[in-house]
Tab-separated table of N, CA, C and O in Angstrom:
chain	number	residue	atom	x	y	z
B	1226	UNK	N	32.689	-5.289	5.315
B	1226	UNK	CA	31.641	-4.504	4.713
B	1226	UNK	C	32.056	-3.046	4.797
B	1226	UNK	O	32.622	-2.680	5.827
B	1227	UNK	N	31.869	-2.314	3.974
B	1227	UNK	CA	31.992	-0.983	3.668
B	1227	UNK	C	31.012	-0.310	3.364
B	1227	UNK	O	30.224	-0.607	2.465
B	1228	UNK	N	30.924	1.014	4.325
B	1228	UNK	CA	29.318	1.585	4.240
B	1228	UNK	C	29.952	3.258	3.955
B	1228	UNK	O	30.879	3.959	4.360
B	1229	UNK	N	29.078	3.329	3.230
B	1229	UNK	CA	29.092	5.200	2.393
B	1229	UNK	C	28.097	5.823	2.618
B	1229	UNK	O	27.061	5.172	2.478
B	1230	UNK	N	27.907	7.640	3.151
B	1230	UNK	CA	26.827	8.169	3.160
B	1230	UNK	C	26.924	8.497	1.900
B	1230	UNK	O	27.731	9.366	1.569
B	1231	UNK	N	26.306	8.010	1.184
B	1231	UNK	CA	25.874	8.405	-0.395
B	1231	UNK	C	24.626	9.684	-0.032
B	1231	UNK	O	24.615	10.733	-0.676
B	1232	UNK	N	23.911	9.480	0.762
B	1232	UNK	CA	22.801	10.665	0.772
B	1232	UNK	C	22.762	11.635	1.769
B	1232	UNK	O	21.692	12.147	2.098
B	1233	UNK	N	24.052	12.005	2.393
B	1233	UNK	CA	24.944	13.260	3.077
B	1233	UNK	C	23.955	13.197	3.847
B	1233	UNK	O	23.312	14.240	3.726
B	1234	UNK	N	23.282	12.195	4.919
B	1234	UNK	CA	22.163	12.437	5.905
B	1234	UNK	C	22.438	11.710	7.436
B	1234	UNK	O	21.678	11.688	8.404
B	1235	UNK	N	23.708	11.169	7.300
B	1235	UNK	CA	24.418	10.522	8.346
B	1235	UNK	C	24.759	8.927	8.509
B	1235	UNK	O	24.177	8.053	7.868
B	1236	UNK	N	25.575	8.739	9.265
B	1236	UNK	CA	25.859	7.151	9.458
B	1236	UNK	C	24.266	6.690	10.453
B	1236	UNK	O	23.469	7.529	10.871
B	1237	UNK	N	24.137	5.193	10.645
B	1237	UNK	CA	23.427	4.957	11.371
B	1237	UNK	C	24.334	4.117	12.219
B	1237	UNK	O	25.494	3.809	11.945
B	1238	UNK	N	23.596	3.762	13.370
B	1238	UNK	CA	24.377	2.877	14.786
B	1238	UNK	C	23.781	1.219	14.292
B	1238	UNK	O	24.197	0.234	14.903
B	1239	UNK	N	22.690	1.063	13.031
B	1239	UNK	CA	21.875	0.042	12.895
B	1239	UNK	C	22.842	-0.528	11.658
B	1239	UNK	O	23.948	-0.048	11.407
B	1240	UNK	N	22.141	-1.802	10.819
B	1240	UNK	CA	22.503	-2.131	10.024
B	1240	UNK	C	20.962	-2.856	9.735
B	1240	UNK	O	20.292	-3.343	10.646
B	1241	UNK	N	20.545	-2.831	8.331
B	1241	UNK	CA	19.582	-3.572	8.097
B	1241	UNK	C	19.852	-5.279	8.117
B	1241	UNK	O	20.947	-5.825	7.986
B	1242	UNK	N	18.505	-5.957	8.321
B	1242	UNK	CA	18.836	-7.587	8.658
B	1242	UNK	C	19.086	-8.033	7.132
B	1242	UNK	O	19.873	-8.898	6.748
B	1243	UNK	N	18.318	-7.319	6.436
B	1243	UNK	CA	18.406	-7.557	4.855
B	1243	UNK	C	19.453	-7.681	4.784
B	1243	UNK	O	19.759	-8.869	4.884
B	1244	UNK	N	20.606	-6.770	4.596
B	1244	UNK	CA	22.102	-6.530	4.606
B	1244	UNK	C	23.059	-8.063	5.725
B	1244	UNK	O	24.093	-8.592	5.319
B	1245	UNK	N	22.441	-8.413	6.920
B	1245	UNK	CA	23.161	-9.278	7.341
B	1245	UNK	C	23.027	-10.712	6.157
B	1245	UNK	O	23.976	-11.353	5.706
B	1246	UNK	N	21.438	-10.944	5.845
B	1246	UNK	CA	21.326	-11.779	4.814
B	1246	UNK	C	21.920	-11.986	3.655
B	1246	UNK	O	21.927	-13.095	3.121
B	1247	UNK	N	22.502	-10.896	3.129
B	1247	UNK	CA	22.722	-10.684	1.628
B	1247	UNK	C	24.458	-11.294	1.965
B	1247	UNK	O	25.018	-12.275	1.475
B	1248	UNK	N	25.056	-10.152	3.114
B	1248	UNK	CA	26.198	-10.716	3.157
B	1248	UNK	C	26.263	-12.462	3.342
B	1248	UNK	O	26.848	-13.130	2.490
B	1249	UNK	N	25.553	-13.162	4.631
B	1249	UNK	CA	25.557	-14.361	4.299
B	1249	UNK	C	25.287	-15.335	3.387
B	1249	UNK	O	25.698	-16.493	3.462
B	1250	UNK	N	24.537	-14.839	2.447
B	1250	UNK	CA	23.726	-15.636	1.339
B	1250	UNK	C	25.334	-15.582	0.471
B	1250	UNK	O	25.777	-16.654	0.060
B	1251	UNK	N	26.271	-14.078	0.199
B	1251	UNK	CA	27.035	-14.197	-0.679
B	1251	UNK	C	28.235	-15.460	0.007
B	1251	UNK	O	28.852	-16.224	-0.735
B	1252	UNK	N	28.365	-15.460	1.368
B	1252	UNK	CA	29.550	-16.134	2.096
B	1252	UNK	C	29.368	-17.592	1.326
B	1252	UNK	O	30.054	-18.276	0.566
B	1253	UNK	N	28.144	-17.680	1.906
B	1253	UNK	CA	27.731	-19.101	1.456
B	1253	UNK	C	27.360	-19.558	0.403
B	1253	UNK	O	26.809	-20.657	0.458
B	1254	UNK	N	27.491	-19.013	-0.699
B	1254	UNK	CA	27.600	-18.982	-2.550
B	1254	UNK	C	25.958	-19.363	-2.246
B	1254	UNK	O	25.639	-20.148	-3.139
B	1255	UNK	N	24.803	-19.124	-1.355
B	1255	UNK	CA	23.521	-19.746	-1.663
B	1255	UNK	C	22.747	-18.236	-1.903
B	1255	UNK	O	22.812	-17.155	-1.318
B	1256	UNK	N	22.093	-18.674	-2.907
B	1256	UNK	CA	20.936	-17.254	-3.626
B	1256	UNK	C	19.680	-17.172	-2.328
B	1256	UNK	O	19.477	-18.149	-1.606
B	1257	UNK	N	18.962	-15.967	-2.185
B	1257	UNK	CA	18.410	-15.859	-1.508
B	1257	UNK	C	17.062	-16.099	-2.520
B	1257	UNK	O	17.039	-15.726	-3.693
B	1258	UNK	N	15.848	-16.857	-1.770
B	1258	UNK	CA	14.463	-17.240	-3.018
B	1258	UNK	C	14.202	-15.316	-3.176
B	1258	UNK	O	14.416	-14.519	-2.263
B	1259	UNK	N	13.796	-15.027	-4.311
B	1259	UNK	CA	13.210	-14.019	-5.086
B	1259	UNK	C	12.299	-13.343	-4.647
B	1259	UNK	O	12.065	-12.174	-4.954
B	1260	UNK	N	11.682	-14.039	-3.862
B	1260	UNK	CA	9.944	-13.576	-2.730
B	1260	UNK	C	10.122	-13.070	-1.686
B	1260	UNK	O	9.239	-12.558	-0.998
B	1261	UNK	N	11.369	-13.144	-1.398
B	1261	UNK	CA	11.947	-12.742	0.197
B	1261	UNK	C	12.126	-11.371	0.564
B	1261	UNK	O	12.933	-10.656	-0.030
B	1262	UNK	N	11.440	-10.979	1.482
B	1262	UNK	CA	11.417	-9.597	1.864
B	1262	UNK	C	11.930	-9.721	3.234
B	1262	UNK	O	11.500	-10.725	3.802
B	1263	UNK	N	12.802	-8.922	3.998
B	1263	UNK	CA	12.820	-8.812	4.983
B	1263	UNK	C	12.830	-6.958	5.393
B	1263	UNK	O	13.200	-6.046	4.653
B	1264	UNK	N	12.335	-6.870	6.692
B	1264	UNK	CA	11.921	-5.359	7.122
B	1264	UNK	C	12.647	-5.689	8.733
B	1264	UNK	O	12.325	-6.553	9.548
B	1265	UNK	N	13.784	-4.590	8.813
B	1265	UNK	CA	13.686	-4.690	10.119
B	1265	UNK	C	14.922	-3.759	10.455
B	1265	UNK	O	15.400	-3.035	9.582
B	1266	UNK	N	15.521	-3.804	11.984
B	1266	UNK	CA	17.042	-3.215	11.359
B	1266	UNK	C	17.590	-3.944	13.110
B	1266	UNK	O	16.818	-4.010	14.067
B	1267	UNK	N	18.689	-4.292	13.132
B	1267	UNK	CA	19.493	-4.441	14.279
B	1267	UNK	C	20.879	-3.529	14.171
B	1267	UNK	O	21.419	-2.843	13.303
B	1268	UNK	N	21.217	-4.014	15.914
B	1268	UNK	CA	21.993	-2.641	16.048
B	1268	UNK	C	23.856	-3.843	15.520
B	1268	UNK	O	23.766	-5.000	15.109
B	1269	UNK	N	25.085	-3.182	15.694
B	1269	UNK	CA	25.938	-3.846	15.233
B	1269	UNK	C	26.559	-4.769	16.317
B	1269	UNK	O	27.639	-5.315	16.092
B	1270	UNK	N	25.956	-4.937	17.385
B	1270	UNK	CA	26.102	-6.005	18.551
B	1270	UNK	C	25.233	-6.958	18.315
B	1270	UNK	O	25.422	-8.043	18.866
B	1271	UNK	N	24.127	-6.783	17.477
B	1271	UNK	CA	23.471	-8.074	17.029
B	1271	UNK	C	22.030	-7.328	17.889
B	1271	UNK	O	22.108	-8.210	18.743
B	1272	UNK	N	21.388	-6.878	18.146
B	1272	UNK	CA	20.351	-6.725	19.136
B	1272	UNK	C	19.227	-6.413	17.831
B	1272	UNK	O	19.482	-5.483	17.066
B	1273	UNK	N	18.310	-7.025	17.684
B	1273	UNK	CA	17.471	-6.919	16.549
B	1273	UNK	C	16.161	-5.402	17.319
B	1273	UNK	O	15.621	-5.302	18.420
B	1274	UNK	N	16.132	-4.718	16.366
B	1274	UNK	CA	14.888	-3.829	17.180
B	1274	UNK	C	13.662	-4.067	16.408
B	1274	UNK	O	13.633	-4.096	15.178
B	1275	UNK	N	12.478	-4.263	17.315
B	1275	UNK	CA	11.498	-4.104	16.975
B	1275	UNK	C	10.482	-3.063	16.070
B	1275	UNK	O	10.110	-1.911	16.293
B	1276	UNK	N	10.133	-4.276	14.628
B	1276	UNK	CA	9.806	-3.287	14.103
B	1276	UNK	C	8.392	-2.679	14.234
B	1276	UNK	O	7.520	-3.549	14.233
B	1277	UNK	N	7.942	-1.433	14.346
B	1277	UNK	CA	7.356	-0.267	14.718
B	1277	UNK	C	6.261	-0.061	13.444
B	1277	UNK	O	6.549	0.245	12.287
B	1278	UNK	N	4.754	-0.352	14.074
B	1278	UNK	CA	3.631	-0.073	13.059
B	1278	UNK	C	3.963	-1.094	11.805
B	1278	UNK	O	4.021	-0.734	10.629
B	1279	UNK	N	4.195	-2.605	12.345
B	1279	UNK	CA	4.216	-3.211	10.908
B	1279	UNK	C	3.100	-3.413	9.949
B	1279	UNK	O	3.235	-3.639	8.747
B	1280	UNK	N	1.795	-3.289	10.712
B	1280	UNK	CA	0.616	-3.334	9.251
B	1280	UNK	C	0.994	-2.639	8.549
B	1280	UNK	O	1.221	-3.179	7.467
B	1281	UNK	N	1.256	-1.399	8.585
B	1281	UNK	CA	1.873	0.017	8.141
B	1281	UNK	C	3.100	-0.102	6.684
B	1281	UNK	O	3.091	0.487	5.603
B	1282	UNK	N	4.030	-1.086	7.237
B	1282	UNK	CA	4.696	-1.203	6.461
B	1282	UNK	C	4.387	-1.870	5.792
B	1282	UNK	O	4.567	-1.286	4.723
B	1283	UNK	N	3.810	-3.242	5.486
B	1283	UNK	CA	3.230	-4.092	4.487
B	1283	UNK	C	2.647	-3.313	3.362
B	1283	UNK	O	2.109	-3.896	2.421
């Protein structure tokens, strides 16, 4: 995977889970269903962080 600051505002230490999905969905030639949202972010050791004010985000 190859990551770009396209918006000159810095790297992060995270990676979104979305992003772990997308890469696996492509590994595994399987489409992800259309309805699927995911919100969250883990760090690149795998440590998922808790996401913060989720009514909020909905």
């Amino acid at each position: 995977m190859h990551i770009n600051d396209l918006q000159g505002i810095g790297l992060t230490d995270e990676l979104a889970i979305a992003e772990l999905i997308g890469l696996c969905s492509g590994a595994l030639d399987k489409p992800v269903q259309k309805s699927t949202i995911v919100i969250g972010n883990m760090t690149v050791g795998g440590t998922i962080a808790k996401v913060e004010e989720f009514a909020n985000v909905l």
